[in-house]
């Protein structure tokens, strides 16, 4: 069985977020998919079922569980499909409970993913363990279907945060992301010359991932906050993990958002089952 590993949201190997991708005509047994994801020990392993040359189903597994949405593994899967499985430059993923994701690839290789907005709401009440697990002062706490989104005072605080993952794990199925924005975020964060509109980090210890390198899905919640705050429809976001990654985001309307980026193939392998 062929398996790929792609670094997502980067043009450089060993940056971005690695995801494994397996493309099949039928679903594997669910327990086998989970065991493969555990063996890979990556943030996500994506399994893709071919419907036809333009339509696919997709499922995502962390080392410990199946999740309902993953952006970086969708990008990695799209990269693989565009490279080896279809000549079309636009494809559609049919996703349980989330509808259809339309994905296209530009001539320069950038992959554009159209996702539903998962708009967060500002909350006054949140688990006390969040305050105990995080070391920096924060301003606001938001909540969407996926995570607590916590607004920090400064980008530097986001970069310097050292959370207590054992405590964060007690937040149950809600993950935790921290974010901030300052004018003209720039070269201090990366070797490139781009300026970023917002910066974030993402923690998911309850899913077997202390810190996710780059998380496409959570930007369907982060970007609406900063788009409204900054008065911009297009934002460049940087996820400031050790590996780091860049996400190009555009609010299409109140219901849809485009999250785009690049992928870099690291490995093609044959797994023996």
Tab-separated table of C-alpha atoms in Angstrom:
chain	number	residue	atom	x	y	z
A	1	UNK	CA	0.000	0.000	0.000
A	2	UNK	CA	1.457	3.352	-1.006
A	3	UNK	CA	1.789	6.132	1.551
A	4	UNK	CA	3.017	9.693	1.161
A	5	UNK	CA	4.322	12.182	3.707
A	6	UNK	CA	3.962	15.867	2.878
A	7	UNK	CA	5.067	18.945	4.816
A	8	UNK	CA	2.066	21.292	4.659
A	9	UNK	CA	1.979	25.098	4.742
A	10	UNK	CA	5.608	25.440	3.722
A	11	UNK	CA	7.874	25.426	0.685
A	12	UNK	CA	10.775	23.962	2.674
A	13	UNK	CA	11.398	20.461	3.930
A	14	UNK	CA	11.355	20.039	7.710
A	15	UNK	CA	9.078	23.065	8.127
A	16	UNK	CA	5.297	23.290	8.240
A	17	UNK	CA	3.228	20.359	9.466
A	18	UNK	CA	3.918	16.823	8.220
A	19	UNK	CA	0.949	14.653	7.338
A	20	UNK	CA	0.762	11.125	5.968
A	21	UNK	CA	-1.645	10.417	3.108
A	22	UNK	CA	-3.085	7.115	1.884
A	23	UNK	CA	-5.375	7.051	-1.165
A	24	UNK	CA	-7.629	4.040	-1.756
A	25	UNK	CA	-10.718	3.053	-3.729
A	26	UNK	CA	-12.469	1.846	-0.565
A	27	UNK	CA	-12.119	2.614	3.121
A	28	UNK	CA	-9.799	0.462	5.162
A	29	UNK	CA	-11.096	-1.029	8.391
A	30	UNK	CA	-11.381	1.734	10.975
A	31	UNK	CA	-9.151	-0.025	13.506
A	32	UNK	CA	-6.483	-0.457	10.822
A	33	UNK	CA	-6.626	3.239	9.963
A	34	UNK	CA	-6.172	4.103	13.630
A	35	UNK	CA	-3.240	1.707	13.974
A	36	UNK	CA	-1.549	3.191	10.905
A	37	UNK	CA	-1.980	6.685	12.362
A	38	UNK	CA	-0.546	5.502	15.679
A	39	UNK	CA	2.418	3.908	13.909
A	40	UNK	CA	3.069	7.100	11.903
A	41	UNK	CA	2.892	9.180	15.100
A	42	UNK	CA	2.233	12.380	13.151
A	43	UNK	CA	-0.337	15.029	14.036
A	44	UNK	CA	-2.571	13.538	11.350
A	45	UNK	CA	-2.741	10.706	8.882
A	46	UNK	CA	-5.302	11.331	6.138
A	47	UNK	CA	-7.172	8.585	4.339
A	48	UNK	CA	-8.737	9.488	0.992
A	49	UNK	CA	-11.387	7.494	-0.866
A	50	UNK	CA	-11.618	8.052	-4.613
A	51	UNK	CA	-15.133	8.724	-5.950
A	52	UNK	CA	-13.993	9.944	-9.366
A	53	UNK	CA	-11.256	12.173	-10.798
A	54	UNK	CA	-12.770	15.301	-9.250
A	55	UNK	CA	-14.506	13.988	-6.124
A	56	UNK	CA	-13.101	12.353	-3.007
A	57	UNK	CA	-13.995	11.554	0.575
A	58	UNK	CA	-11.482	12.195	3.341
A	59	UNK	CA	-10.966	11.167	6.974
A	60	UNK	CA	-8.293	12.259	9.435
A	61	UNK	CA	-6.717	10.353	12.341
A	62	UNK	CA	-4.356	11.542	15.065
A	63	UNK	CA	-2.283	8.889	16.856
A	64	UNK	CA	-5.145	8.414	19.319
A	65	UNK	CA	-8.462	9.248	17.604
A	66	UNK	CA	-10.350	10.239	14.470
A	67	UNK	CA	-11.034	13.983	14.231
A	68	UNK	CA	-13.806	15.802	12.405
A	69	UNK	CA	-11.670	18.381	10.562
A	70	UNK	CA	-8.026	18.874	9.662
A	71	UNK	CA	-6.714	21.580	7.367
A	72	UNK	CA	-3.042	20.682	6.976
A	73	UNK	CA	-3.768	17.041	6.138
A	74	UNK	CA	-6.367	18.216	3.606
A	75	UNK	CA	-3.655	20.325	1.980
A	76	UNK	CA	-1.267	17.353	2.026
A	77	UNK	CA	-3.929	15.091	0.512
A	78	UNK	CA	-4.689	17.646	-2.195
A	79	UNK	CA	-0.983	17.905	-2.981
A	80	UNK	CA	-0.819	14.117	-3.498
A	81	UNK	CA	-3.987	13.981	-5.593
A	82	UNK	CA	-2.890	16.821	-7.869
A	83	UNK	CA	0.516	15.186	-8.273
A	84	UNK	CA	-0.428	11.561	-8.925
A	85	UNK	CA	-4.176	10.947	-9.152
A	86	UNK	CA	-5.886	13.610	-11.261
A	87	UNK	CA	-5.192	16.024	-14.087
A	88	UNK	CA	-7.889	18.402	-12.847
A	89	UNK	CA	-6.808	21.582	-11.066
A	90	UNK	CA	-9.984	21.759	-8.962
A	91	UNK	CA	-11.261	18.898	-6.824
A	92	UNK	CA	-13.930	18.429	-4.165
A	93	UNK	CA	-13.756	16.651	-0.834
A	94	UNK	CA	-17.059	15.346	0.530
A	95	UNK	CA	-16.722	15.587	4.302
A	96	UNK	CA	-19.040	14.077	6.898
A	97	UNK	CA	-20.973	16.804	8.773
A	98	UNK	CA	-19.034	19.625	7.046
A	99	UNK	CA	-20.238	19.405	3.462
A	100	UNK	CA	-18.014	19.960	0.443
A	101	UNK	CA	-14.515	21.450	0.471
A	102	UNK	CA	-13.551	22.788	-2.959
A	103	UNK	CA	-9.787	22.781	-3.462
A	104	UNK	CA	-7.793	24.233	-6.360
A	105	UNK	CA	-4.128	24.472	-7.249
A	106	UNK	CA	-2.467	27.555	-8.752
A	107	UNK	CA	0.239	27.366	-11.399
A	108	UNK	CA	2.901	28.071	-8.783
A	109	UNK	CA	1.684	25.155	-6.664
A	110	UNK	CA	-0.261	27.047	-4.006
A	111	UNK	CA	-3.254	25.021	-2.857
A	112	UNK	CA	-6.449	26.950	-2.089
A	113	UNK	CA	-8.986	25.283	0.216
A	114	UNK	CA	-12.521	26.598	0.642
A	115	UNK	CA	-13.734	25.781	4.149
A	116	UNK	CA	-16.794	26.624	6.229
A	117	UNK	CA	-16.216	29.400	8.764
A	118	UNK	CA	-16.246	28.119	12.339
A	119	UNK	CA	-16.790	31.508	13.928
A	120	UNK	CA	-15.927	31.721	17.632
A	121	UNK	CA	-17.932	33.546	20.267
A	122	UNK	CA	-16.524	35.636	23.099
A	123	UNK	CA	-17.080	33.872	26.424
A	124	UNK	CA	-16.926	35.109	30.010
A	125	UNK	CA	-16.850	31.643	31.551
A	126	UNK	CA	-14.175	29.087	30.748
A	127	UNK	CA	-12.408	26.300	32.672
A	128	UNK	CA	-10.221	27.599	35.489
A	129	UNK	CA	-7.581	25.120	34.364
A	130	UNK	CA	-6.929	27.304	31.311
A	131	UNK	CA	-5.749	30.151	33.522
A	132	UNK	CA	-3.648	27.719	35.558
A	133	UNK	CA	-2.101	26.016	32.510
A	134	UNK	CA	-0.989	29.208	30.719
A	135	UNK	CA	1.766	31.443	32.067
A	136	UNK	CA	1.045	34.681	30.183
A	137	UNK	CA	-1.666	37.272	30.708
A	138	UNK	CA	-4.471	37.088	28.187
A	139	UNK	CA	-7.150	39.571	27.148
A	140	UNK	CA	-10.083	37.620	25.719
A	141	UNK	CA	-11.287	34.042	25.476
A	142	UNK	CA	-13.319	32.812	22.499
A	143	UNK	CA	-14.836	29.412	21.843
A	144	UNK	CA	-15.804	27.580	18.668
A	145	UNK	CA	-16.566	23.956	17.831
A	146	UNK	CA	-12.903	23.087	17.909
A	147	UNK	CA	-11.046	25.038	20.560
A	148	UNK	CA	-10.706	27.808	23.067
A	149	UNK	CA	-9.119	30.687	21.159
A	150	UNK	CA	-7.254	32.918	23.579
A	151	UNK	CA	-6.160	36.427	22.664
A	152	UNK	CA	-2.833	37.416	24.186
A	153	UNK	CA	-1.515	40.863	24.971
A	154	UNK	CA	1.415	40.615	22.555
A	155	UNK	CA	2.971	38.437	19.902
A	156	UNK	CA	6.020	38.047	22.119
A	157	UNK	CA	3.839	36.496	24.815
A	158	UNK	CA	2.543	33.984	22.246
A	159	UNK	CA	6.108	33.109	21.289
A	160	UNK	CA	7.264	32.803	24.912
A	161	UNK	CA	4.340	30.770	26.274
A	162	UNK	CA	5.309	27.489	27.962
A	163	UNK	CA	2.012	25.803	28.839
A	164	UNK	CA	1.463	23.024	31.315
A	165	UNK	CA	0.278	20.284	28.961
A	166	UNK	CA	-0.883	18.005	31.757
A	167	UNK	CA	-3.315	20.716	32.852
A	168	UNK	CA	-4.366	21.564	29.291
A	169	UNK	CA	-5.227	17.918	28.767
A	170	UNK	CA	-7.954	18.362	31.380
A	171	UNK	CA	-9.862	20.688	29.030
A	172	UNK	CA	-11.273	17.454	27.535
A	173	UNK	CA	-12.108	17.503	23.808
A	174	UNK	CA	-11.593	21.245	23.446
A	175	UNK	CA	-8.178	22.164	22.164
A	176	UNK	CA	-6.434	25.441	22.993
A	177	UNK	CA	-5.006	28.030	20.640
A	178	UNK	CA	-3.309	31.293	21.565
A	179	UNK	CA	-3.093	34.247	19.204
A	180	UNK	CA	-2.088	37.897	18.955
A	181	UNK	CA	-1.683	40.609	16.357
A	182	UNK	CA	0.520	43.662	16.198
A	183	UNK	CA	1.220	46.145	13.410
A	184	UNK	CA	3.751	44.980	10.837
A	185	UNK	CA	4.712	41.599	12.205
A	186	UNK	CA	7.783	40.852	10.189
A	187	UNK	CA	11.152	39.198	9.724
A	188	UNK	CA	11.785	38.529	13.391
A	189	UNK	CA	9.489	35.510	13.132
A	190	UNK	CA	10.985	33.785	10.087
A	191	UNK	CA	13.783	33.934	7.568
A	192	UNK	CA	11.397	35.265	4.937
A	193	UNK	CA	10.468	38.868	4.333
A	194	UNK	CA	6.693	38.550	4.648
A	195	UNK	CA	4.717	40.556	7.136
A	196	UNK	CA	2.052	38.733	9.118
A	197	UNK	CA	-1.332	39.926	10.262
A	198	UNK	CA	-1.627	37.471	13.132
A	199	UNK	CA	0.378	34.831	14.949
A	200	UNK	CA	-0.835	31.731	16.767
A	201	UNK	CA	0.111	28.471	18.455
A	202	UNK	CA	-2.100	25.413	18.927
A	203	UNK	CA	-2.132	22.823	21.720
A	204	UNK	CA	-3.999	19.502	21.653
A	205	UNK	CA	-2.623	17.180	24.356
A	206	UNK	CA	-5.975	15.386	24.678
A	207	UNK	CA	-5.502	14.288	21.050
A	208	UNK	CA	-1.985	13.037	21.648
A	209	UNK	CA	-0.390	16.222	20.264
A	210	UNK	CA	1.125	18.657	22.750
A	211	UNK	CA	1.749	21.340	20.115
A	212	UNK	CA	0.581	21.046	16.524
A	213	UNK	CA	3.121	22.565	14.095
A	214	UNK	CA	0.600	24.259	11.756
A	215	UNK	CA	-3.179	23.953	11.992
A	216	UNK	CA	-5.288	24.912	8.989
A	217	UNK	CA	-8.635	24.117	10.599
A	218	UNK	CA	-8.294	26.491	13.552
A	219	UNK	CA	-7.748	29.417	11.202
A	220	UNK	CA	-11.414	29.134	10.241
A	221	UNK	CA	-11.929	30.490	13.769
A	222	UNK	CA	-8.849	32.698	14.279
A	223	UNK	CA	-9.052	34.641	11.017
A	224	UNK	CA	-12.659	35.883	11.473
A	225	UNK	CA	-11.574	37.530	14.745
A	226	UNK	CA	-8.644	39.383	13.204
A	227	UNK	CA	-10.373	40.137	9.895
A	228	UNK	CA	-13.051	42.050	11.780
A	229	UNK	CA	-10.583	43.665	14.158
A	230	UNK	CA	-8.164	44.756	11.411
A	231	UNK	CA	-10.798	45.584	8.806
A	232	UNK	CA	-9.210	43.239	6.259
A	233	UNK	CA	-10.565	40.372	4.172
A	234	UNK	CA	-7.154	38.936	3.287
A	235	UNK	CA	-4.699	38.035	6.036
A	236	UNK	CA	-1.354	36.289	6.174
A	237	UNK	CA	-1.123	34.173	9.314
A	238	UNK	CA	1.953	32.635	10.893
A	239	UNK	CA	1.791	29.649	13.233
A	240	UNK	CA	4.796	29.985	15.500
A	241	UNK	CA	5.644	26.410	16.397
A	242	UNK	CA	9.215	25.155	16.296
A	243	UNK	CA	8.680	24.168	12.644
A	244	UNK	CA	6.545	27.185	11.715
A	245	UNK	CA	4.158	27.643	8.808
A	246	UNK	CA	2.450	30.323	6.722
A	247	UNK	CA	-1.262	30.390	5.886
A	248	UNK	CA	-2.782	32.755	3.327
A	249	UNK	CA	-6.376	33.391	4.347
A	250	UNK	CA	-9.293	35.225	2.772
A	251	UNK	CA	-12.786	35.718	4.145
A	252	UNK	CA	-15.114	34.976	1.242
A	253	UNK	CA	-18.301	35.846	3.144
A	254	UNK	CA	-19.759	35.193	6.584
A	255	UNK	CA	-19.975	31.460	5.910
A	256	UNK	CA	-16.883	30.553	3.873
A	257	UNK	CA	-13.155	31.151	4.170
A	258	UNK	CA	-10.255	30.284	1.885
A	259	UNK	CA	-7.144	28.934	3.582
A	260	UNK	CA	-4.217	28.366	1.265
A	261	UNK	CA	-0.574	27.388	1.336
A	262	UNK	CA	2.127	25.249	-0.184
A	263	UNK	CA	3.227	21.670	0.322
A	264	UNK	CA	6.557	19.888	0.029
A	265	UNK	CA	6.806	16.146	-0.566
A	266	UNK	CA	9.105	14.460	1.941
A	267	UNK	CA	8.513	10.769	1.365
A	268	UNK	CA	6.797	8.116	-0.719
A	269	UNK	CA	6.722	4.743	0.980
A	270	UNK	CA	5.262	1.278	0.728
A	271	UNK	CA	3.659	0.019	3.904
A	272	UNK	CA	3.341	-3.723	4.453
A	273	UNK	CA	0.196	-4.994	6.129
